[in-house]
Short mmCIF file of C-alpha atoms in Angstrom, two decimals:
data_model
loop_
_atom_site.label_atom_id
_atom_site.label_comp_id
_atom_site.label_asym_id
_atom_site.label_seq_id
_atom_site.Cartn_x
_atom_site.Cartn_y
_atom_site.Cartn_z
CA THR V 279 -74.62 -96.17 -11.15
CA VAL V 280 -74.30 -99.59 -11.79
CA SER V 281 -73.35 -102.38 -8.83
CA ILE V 282 -72.33 -105.50 -9.74
CA PRO V 283 -71.40 -107.30 -6.28
CA ASN V 284 -70.34 -109.89 -7.87
CA ALA V 285 -69.71 -109.89 -11.89
CA TYR V 286 -70.08 -113.46 -13.17
CA ASP V 287 -73.15 -113.58 -11.52
CA ASP V 288 -75.17 -110.90 -12.82
CA PRO V 289 -76.10 -111.55 -16.62
CA ARG V 290 -75.19 -107.62 -17.82
CA PHE V 291 -71.49 -108.78 -17.34
CA ASP V 292 -69.95 -110.61 -20.25
CA PRO V 293 -66.85 -112.86 -18.90
CA SER V 294 -65.30 -113.17 -21.93
CA VAL V 295 -63.55 -109.34 -21.35
CA ASP V 296 -61.74 -111.16 -18.97
CA GLU V 297 -60.72 -114.15 -21.08
CA GLY V 298 -57.04 -113.80 -22.47
CA THR V 299 -55.84 -110.93 -19.95
CA GLY V 300 -55.11 -112.85 -16.54
CA PHE V 301 -58.15 -110.43 -15.49
CA HIS V 302 -60.12 -111.64 -12.83
CA HIS V 303 -63.48 -108.72 -12.06
CA LYS V 304 -65.31 -109.70 -8.99
CA THR V 305 -66.90 -106.23 -7.99
CA ILE V 306 -67.92 -103.63 -10.27
CA LEU V 307 -68.92 -99.66 -9.38
CA CYS V 308 -69.89 -97.57 -12.61
CA MET V 309 -71.10 -93.85 -12.55
CA PRO V 310 -71.91 -91.47 -14.84
CA ILE V 311 -69.72 -88.31 -15.94
CA LYS V 312 -72.25 -85.76 -16.79
CA ASN V 313 -72.17 -82.07 -17.95
CA SER V 314 -73.83 -78.92 -16.32
CA SER V 315 -76.77 -79.30 -18.68
CA GLY V 316 -76.98 -83.34 -17.35
CA GLN V 317 -75.55 -84.88 -20.39
CA ILE V 318 -73.65 -87.85 -20.37
CA ILE V 319 -69.86 -87.18 -21.13
CA GLY V 320 -68.56 -89.88 -20.10
CA VAL V 321 -68.23 -92.92 -17.29
CA ILE V 322 -66.54 -93.63 -14.14
CA GLN V 323 -65.56 -96.85 -13.96
CA LEU V 324 -63.91 -99.19 -10.42
CA VAL V 325 -62.88 -102.85 -10.51
CA ASN V 326 -62.11 -104.69 -7.51
CA LYS V 327 -62.40 -103.24 -4.37
CA PHE V 328 -59.78 -103.80 -2.18
CA ASP V 329 -59.90 -107.33 0.23
CA ASP V 330 -62.25 -108.88 -1.88
CA LEU V 331 -65.30 -106.56 -0.39
CA ILE V 332 -68.62 -105.09 -2.50
CA PHE V 333 -68.74 -101.14 -3.32
CA THR V 334 -70.95 -99.52 -0.23
CA LYS V 335 -73.71 -96.96 -0.72
CA ASN V 336 -70.66 -94.66 0.76
CA ASP V 337 -68.59 -95.71 -2.12
CA GLU V 338 -70.96 -94.58 -4.72
CA ASN V 339 -71.70 -91.04 -2.68
CA PHE V 340 -67.89 -90.92 -2.79
CA VAL V 341 -67.48 -91.53 -6.41
CA GLU V 342 -70.84 -89.43 -7.45
CA ALA V 343 -69.02 -86.34 -6.36
CA PHE V 344 -65.52 -87.24 -7.65
CA ALA V 345 -67.92 -87.27 -10.86
CA ILE V 346 -69.66 -83.68 -10.22
CA PHE V 347 -66.09 -82.33 -10.08
CA CYS V 348 -64.70 -84.78 -13.52
CA GLY V 349 -68.12 -83.58 -15.42
CA MET V 350 -66.70 -80.04 -14.45
CA GLY V 351 -63.09 -79.65 -15.14
CA ILE V 352 -64.02 -81.46 -18.85
CA HIS V 353 -66.09 -78.27 -19.09
CA ASN V 354 -63.76 -76.91 -18.59
CA THR V 355 -61.54 -77.94 -20.70
CA HIS V 356 -63.51 -76.90 -23.65
#
């Protein structure tokens, strides 16, 4: 899990991503989607929580549960 409370203050964020798009990243939450073997098969990315709030541990827990269902759904399509 990667939780970034302020994208422009984080060295992992490349600000050129926003150039020319008119979009401005503020907060970012990324979570892996894994298959039943634990292999990463995708990523969920949430950007800019409402009202300029940061993503919380509760948000992480919710997205983690969602990622589990995503992994099961992707697995069942194969």
